[in-house]
CSV table of C-alpha atoms in Angstrom, one decimal:
chain,number,residue,atom,x,y,z
D,1,MET,CA,9.6,-2.6,-92.1
D,2,PRO,CA,8.1,-0.9,-95.2
D,3,PRO,CA,9.4,-1.8,-98.6
D,4,ALA,CA,12.8,-0.5,-100.2
D,5,PRO,CA,14.0,1.7,-101.0
D,6,LEU,CA,12.7,4.1,-98.2
D,7,ARG,CA,12.4,8.2,-98.3
D,8,THR,CA,13.6,9.0,-94.9
D,9,ARG,CA,13.9,12.7,-93.1
D,10,PHE,CA,15.2,14.6,-90.2
D,11,ALA,CA,13.2,17.5,-89.1
D,12,PRO,CA,14.6,19.7,-86.6
D,13,SER,CA,13.1,22.6,-84.8
D,14,PRO,CA,15.8,25.0,-85.3
D,15,THR,CA,15.6,26.3,-81.1
D,16,GLY,CA,19.3,25.7,-80.2
D,17,ASP,CA,21.8,23.4,-80.8
D,18,LEU,CA,21.4,19.1,-82.1
D,19,HIS,CA,21.2,16.8,-78.7
D,20,LEU,CA,22.0,13.4,-78.6
D,21,GLY,CA,17.6,12.6,-78.9
D,22,GLY,CA,18.1,14.7,-82.9
D,23,LEU,CA,21.5,13.2,-83.3
D,24,LEU,CA,19.8,9.8,-82.2
D,25,CYS,CA,16.7,10.3,-84.7
D,26,ALA,CA,18.9,11.7,-87.2
D,27,LEU,CA,21.3,8.6,-87.6
D,28,VAL,CA,18.3,6.0,-87.7
D,29,SER,CA,16.6,7.7,-89.9
D,30,PHE,CA,20.1,8.2,-92.3
D,31,ALA,CA,21.0,4.5,-92.0
D,32,LEU,CA,17.7,3.2,-92.7
D,33,ALA,CA,18.0,5.4,-96.1
D,34,ARG,CA,21.3,4.6,-97.0
D,35,ALA,CA,21.0,0.2,-95.8
D,36,SER,CA,18.3,0.6,-97.7
D,37,GLY,CA,19.2,2.0,-101.1
D,38,GLY,CA,16.9,5.2,-100.3
D,39,ALA,CA,17.5,9.0,-99.5
D,40,PHE,CA,17.5,10.9,-96.4
D,41,VAL,CA,16.0,14.2,-96.3
D,42,LEU,CA,16.5,17.2,-94.3
D,43,ARG,CA,13.7,19.5,-93.6
D,44,MET,CA,13.7,22.9,-91.1
D,45,GLU,CA,11.2,23.0,-88.9
D,46,ASP,CA,10.9,26.9,-87.6
D,47,LEU,CA,7.3,27.7,-87.9
D,48,ASP,CA,7.6,29.0,-84.2
D,49,ALA,CA,9.3,32.0,-84.8
D,50,PRO,CA,9.9,33.9,-81.6
D,51,ARG,CA,11.5,30.6,-80.4
D,52,VAL,CA,14.2,30.3,-83.4
D,53,VAL,CA,17.5,31.0,-82.4
D,54,GLU,CA,19.9,32.8,-85.5
D,55,GLY,CA,22.6,30.3,-86.5
D,56,SER,CA,21.0,27.0,-85.6
D,57,ALA,CA,20.0,25.8,-88.4
D,58,ALA,CA,23.6,25.9,-89.9
D,59,ARG,CA,24.9,24.9,-87.0
D,60,ILE,CA,22.5,21.7,-86.9
D,61,GLU,CA,23.4,21.3,-90.6
D,62,ALA,CA,27.3,21.8,-89.8
D,63,ASP,CA,27.2,19.2,-86.9
D,64,LEU,CA,25.3,16.0,-89.0
D,65,ALA,CA,28.1,17.1,-91.8
D,66,ARG,CA,30.6,16.7,-89.3
D,67,LEU,CA,29.5,13.4,-87.9
D,68,GLY,CA,29.3,12.1,-91.6
D,69,LEU,CA,25.0,12.1,-91.8
D,70,ALA,CA,25.1,13.5,-95.1
D,71,TRP,CA,21.5,14.8,-96.9
D,72,ASP,CA,20.2,13.8,-100.0
D,73,GLU,CA,17.7,16.9,-100.3
D,74,PRO,CA,18.1,19.3,-100.3
D,75,ALA,CA,21.5,20.3,-102.3
D,76,PRO,CA,23.8,22.4,-100.9
D,77,ASP,CA,21.9,25.5,-102.5
D,78,GLY,CA,18.3,24.6,-101.6
D,79,ARG,CA,17.1,23.2,-104.3
D,80,GLY,CA,15.7,19.8,-104.7
D,81,ALA,CA,12.4,18.0,-106.2
D,82,HIS,CA,10.5,18.9,-102.5
D,83,ALA,CA,12.0,22.6,-102.5
D,84,PRO,CA,11.7,24.4,-100.0
D,85,TYR,CA,13.1,22.3,-97.0
D,86,THR,CA,12.3,24.9,-94.8
D,87,GLN,CA,8.9,25.2,-93.2
D,88,SER,CA,8.6,28.6,-92.9
D,89,ALA,CA,9.2,29.5,-96.9
D,90,ARG,CA,6.2,26.6,-97.0
D,91,GLY,CA,3.2,28.7,-96.2
D,92,ALA,CA,1.1,28.5,-99.5
D,93,LEU,CA,0.9,24.9,-98.7
D,94,TYR,CA,0.0,25.2,-95.3
D,95,GLU,CA,-2.9,27.9,-97.0
D,96,ALA,CA,-4.3,25.6,-99.9
D,97,ALA,CA,-4.7,22.9,-97.2
D,98,LEU,CA,-7.1,25.0,-95.0
D,99,ALA,CA,-8.2,26.0,-98.0
D,100,THR,CA,-9.2,22.7,-98.9
D,101,LEU,CA,-10.9,21.4,-96.0
D,102,GLY,CA,-13.2,24.3,-95.9
D,103,GLU,CA,-16.0,23.8,-93.2
D,104,LEU,CA,-14.1,21.3,-91.4
D,105,THR,CA,-12.7,24.1,-90.1
D,106,TYR,CA,-13.8,27.1,-87.4
D,107,PRO,CA,-12.6,30.1,-85.9
D,108,CYS,CA,-12.0,29.9,-82.1
D,109,ASP,CA,-11.2,32.7,-79.8
D,110,CYS,CA,-10.8,30.8,-76.5
D,111,SER,CA,-8.7,32.0,-74.2
D,112,ARG,CA,-5.6,29.6,-72.7
D,113,SER,CA,-7.1,30.0,-69.1
D,114,GLU,CA,-10.7,29.8,-70.7
D,115,LEU,CA,-9.7,26.3,-72.1
D,116,LEU,CA,-7.3,25.3,-68.8
D,117,ALA,CA,-10.8,26.2,-67.0
D,118,ALA,CA,-12.8,24.4,-69.3
D,119,SER,CA,-11.3,21.2,-68.9
D,120,ALA,CA,-8.7,18.8,-67.2
D,121,PRO,CA,-7.1,16.1,-68.9
D,122,HIS,CA,-6.6,12.6,-67.4
D,123,ALA,CA,-3.2,11.2,-66.2
D,124,GLY,CA,-1.2,10.2,-69.3
D,125,GLU,CA,-3.8,12.0,-71.3
D,126,GLU,CA,-4.0,15.4,-73.3
D,127,ARG,CA,-5.8,17.7,-72.8
D,128,VAL,CA,-9.1,17.7,-75.0
D,129,TYR,CA,-10.8,20.4,-76.3
D,130,PRO,CA,-14.3,21.0,-74.8
D,131,GLY,CA,-15.7,22.3,-78.2
D,132,THR,CA,-16.3,25.7,-76.7
D,133,CYS,CA,-16.4,27.6,-80.2
D,134,ARG,CA,-18.2,24.3,-82.3
D,135,ASP,CA,-20.9,25.5,-82.8
D,136,LYS,CA,-20.7,29.2,-82.4
D,137,ASP,CA,-21.5,32.0,-85.9
D,138,PRO,CA,-17.8,32.2,-87.0
D,139,ALA,CA,-19.2,35.9,-88.3
D,140,ARG,CA,-19.8,36.3,-84.3
D,141,ALA,CA,-17.1,39.5,-83.3
D,142,MET,CA,-14.0,38.0,-82.2
D,143,ARG,CA,-12.9,39.1,-78.6
D,144,ARG,CA,-9.2,38.3,-79.8
D,145,PRO,CA,-7.2,36.7,-83.0
D,146,PRO,CA,-8.9,33.3,-83.5
D,147,ALA,CA,-7.1,30.1,-83.7
D,148,ARG,CA,-8.0,28.0,-86.8
D,149,ARG,CA,-9.4,24.4,-85.4
D,150,LEU,CA,-10.2,21.1,-87.6
D,151,ARG,CA,-13.8,20.2,-86.3
D,152,VAL,CA,-12.6,16.5,-86.0
D,153,PRO,CA,-16.1,14.1,-88.0
D,154,GLU,CA,-17.7,11.8,-85.6
D,155,GLY,CA,-16.3,8.6,-85.4
D,156,SER,CA,-12.7,9.4,-87.1
D,157,VAL,CA,-11.5,6.5,-85.1
D,158,VAL,CA,-7.7,6.1,-86.6
D,159,GLU,CA,-5.1,2.5,-86.0
D,160,VAL,CA,-1.5,3.1,-86.2
D,161,VAL,CA,1.3,0.8,-85.9
D,162,ASP,CA,4.3,1.7,-84.7
D,163,LEU,CA,7.5,0.1,-85.8
D,164,ALA,CA,8.7,0.5,-82.3
D,165,ALA,CA,5.8,1.3,-79.8
D,166,GLY,CA,3.0,-1.0,-81.5
D,167,PRO,CA,-0.3,-0.7,-81.9
D,168,LEU,CA,-2.0,2.7,-81.3
D,169,ARG,CA,-5.9,3.4,-81.8
D,170,GLN,CA,-7.1,6.8,-81.2
D,171,ASP,CA,-10.8,8.5,-80.7
D,172,VAL,CA,-9.6,11.6,-82.0
D,173,GLY,CA,-12.9,13.5,-81.5
D,174,ARG,CA,-13.4,11.8,-78.1
D,175,GLU,CA,-9.1,11.8,-77.1
D,176,VAL,CA,-8.6,15.0,-78.3
D,177,GLY,CA,-11.3,17.0,-79.7
D,178,ASP,CA,-11.2,19.9,-82.4
D,179,PHE,CA,-7.4,20.3,-82.2
D,180,VAL,CA,-5.7,23.7,-83.8
D,181,LEU,CA,-4.1,23.9,-87.2
D,182,ARG,CA,-3.2,27.7,-87.2
D,183,ARG,CA,-3.1,29.6,-84.1
D,184,GLY,CA,-4.3,33.0,-83.7
D,185,ASP,CA,-1.2,34.6,-83.7
D,186,GLY,CA,-0.9,33.4,-87.4
D,187,VAL,CA,1.3,30.1,-87.0
D,188,PHE,CA,0.4,26.8,-88.5
D,189,SER,CA,0.6,24.2,-85.7
D,190,TYR,CA,2.7,21.2,-86.0
D,191,GLN,CA,0.2,18.9,-86.9
D,192,LEU,CA,-0.9,20.7,-90.1
D,193,ALA,CA,2.7,21.4,-91.7
D,194,CYS,CA,4.1,18.0,-90.8
D,195,ALA,CA,1.3,16.0,-91.7
D,196,LEU,CA,1.2,17.8,-95.5
D,197,ASP,CA,5.5,17.9,-95.6
D,198,ASP,CA,5.6,14.3,-94.9
D,199,HIS,CA,2.9,13.4,-97.7
D,200,ALA,CA,4.2,16.2,-99.9
D,201,MET,CA,7.9,15.2,-100.0
D,202,ALA,CA,6.8,12.0,-100.3
D,203,ILE,CA,8.1,10.5,-97.4
D,204,ASP,CA,8.2,6.1,-96.3
D,205,LEU,CA,9.4,6.3,-93.2
D,206,VAL,CA,9.2,8.9,-90.4
D,207,VAL,CA,11.3,8.6,-87.4
D,208,ARG,CA,11.0,10.6,-84.0
D,209,GLY,CA,11.1,10.5,-80.5
D,210,ARG,CA,8.5,8.5,-78.5
D,211,ASP,CA,7.0,11.6,-77.4
D,212,LEU,CA,5.1,12.3,-80.4
D,213,LEU,CA,3.1,9.3,-81.0
D,214,ALA,CA,-0.2,10.9,-79.8
D,215,SER,CA,0.9,13.2,-82.2
D,216,THR,CA,0.4,10.5,-85.3
D,217,PRO,CA,-3.3,9.7,-85.5
D,218,ARG,CA,-4.4,13.4,-85.9
D,219,GLN,CA,-1.4,13.5,-89.0
D,220,ARG,CA,-3.0,10.6,-90.5
D,221,LEU,CA,-6.8,11.8,-90.0
D,222,LEU,CA,-5.4,15.0,-91.5
D,223,GLY,CA,-3.4,12.8,-94.5
D,224,ARG,CA,-7.1,11.2,-95.0
D,225,LEU,CA,-9.4,14.1,-94.9
D,226,LEU,CA,-6.6,15.9,-97.7
D,227,GLY,CA,-6.7,13.4,-99.8
D,228,ALA,CA,-2.9,11.6,-99.2
D,229,ARG,CA,-2.5,8.5,-101.0
D,230,ARG,CA,-0.3,6.7,-97.9
D,231,PRO,CA,0.6,7.6,-95.3
D,232,PRO,CA,4.2,7.4,-93.6
D,233,ARG,CA,5.4,4.7,-91.3
D,234,THR,CA,6.4,5.8,-88.4
D,235,LEU,CA,9.2,4.6,-85.7
D,236,HIS,CA,8.9,5.9,-82.3
D,237,LEU,CA,12.2,5.5,-80.6
D,238,PRO,CA,12.7,5.5,-77.0
D,239,LEU,CA,13.5,9.0,-75.5
D,240,LEU,CA,17.0,9.3,-74.3
D,241,VAL,CA,17.3,10.0,-70.3
D,242,ASN,CA,20.0,9.5,-67.7
D,243,ALA,CA,19.8,7.5,-64.9
D,244,ALA,CA,17.5,9.6,-63.0
D,245,GLY,CA,15.2,9.0,-65.8
D,246,GLU,CA,15.6,12.5,-67.0
D,247,ARG,CA,16.0,13.7,-70.3
């Protein structure tokens, strides 16, 4: 485990009520923070406004409190050393990151159907962006509001040793390709927001579900490009499933 005391976080998306998988992540994060004499941070990842359910954040907070999983940040009034703790209020931080990345980003006006037709994932892999807009003139007329992609530097190999899943090595450019930092509708990506917030909030250990393990190399790469001092360690828990293997 990383050295104590640990700053951990639980970062649910308020798109519904707290589910068992989320509760498990919250419980492990809380227990490790308490056992190490550290701090447990609650952050709401509400960037995708159309999916946010009114009242969901309050119900998640109420459930955590009812179960005794008291967070140290934010305070009841929302304040704290790393406020705001709601991603929809942190847009200026994400905009600044895009500006810092500068020429490592470019506009992409590919449609979803074009991307589906241009690439096909191998079994167990994500769909790799084929680089359609990578070398196009960024001043050209756009057919639709463009997304903003990271121009992944050649040789961007990331090695991670997850505390539950073990070693992971990923050549981000070859296995993922240039990934989205901000969608065409202006919504910042999970990869960018999560990487920045975990760094800005000084998180030592990220506990989340195994389905998000593949996101770790992209977030490590972003941290590296943005000058993060050190990445948080990760602990990706196996998914909770029923007897039929369903989540």
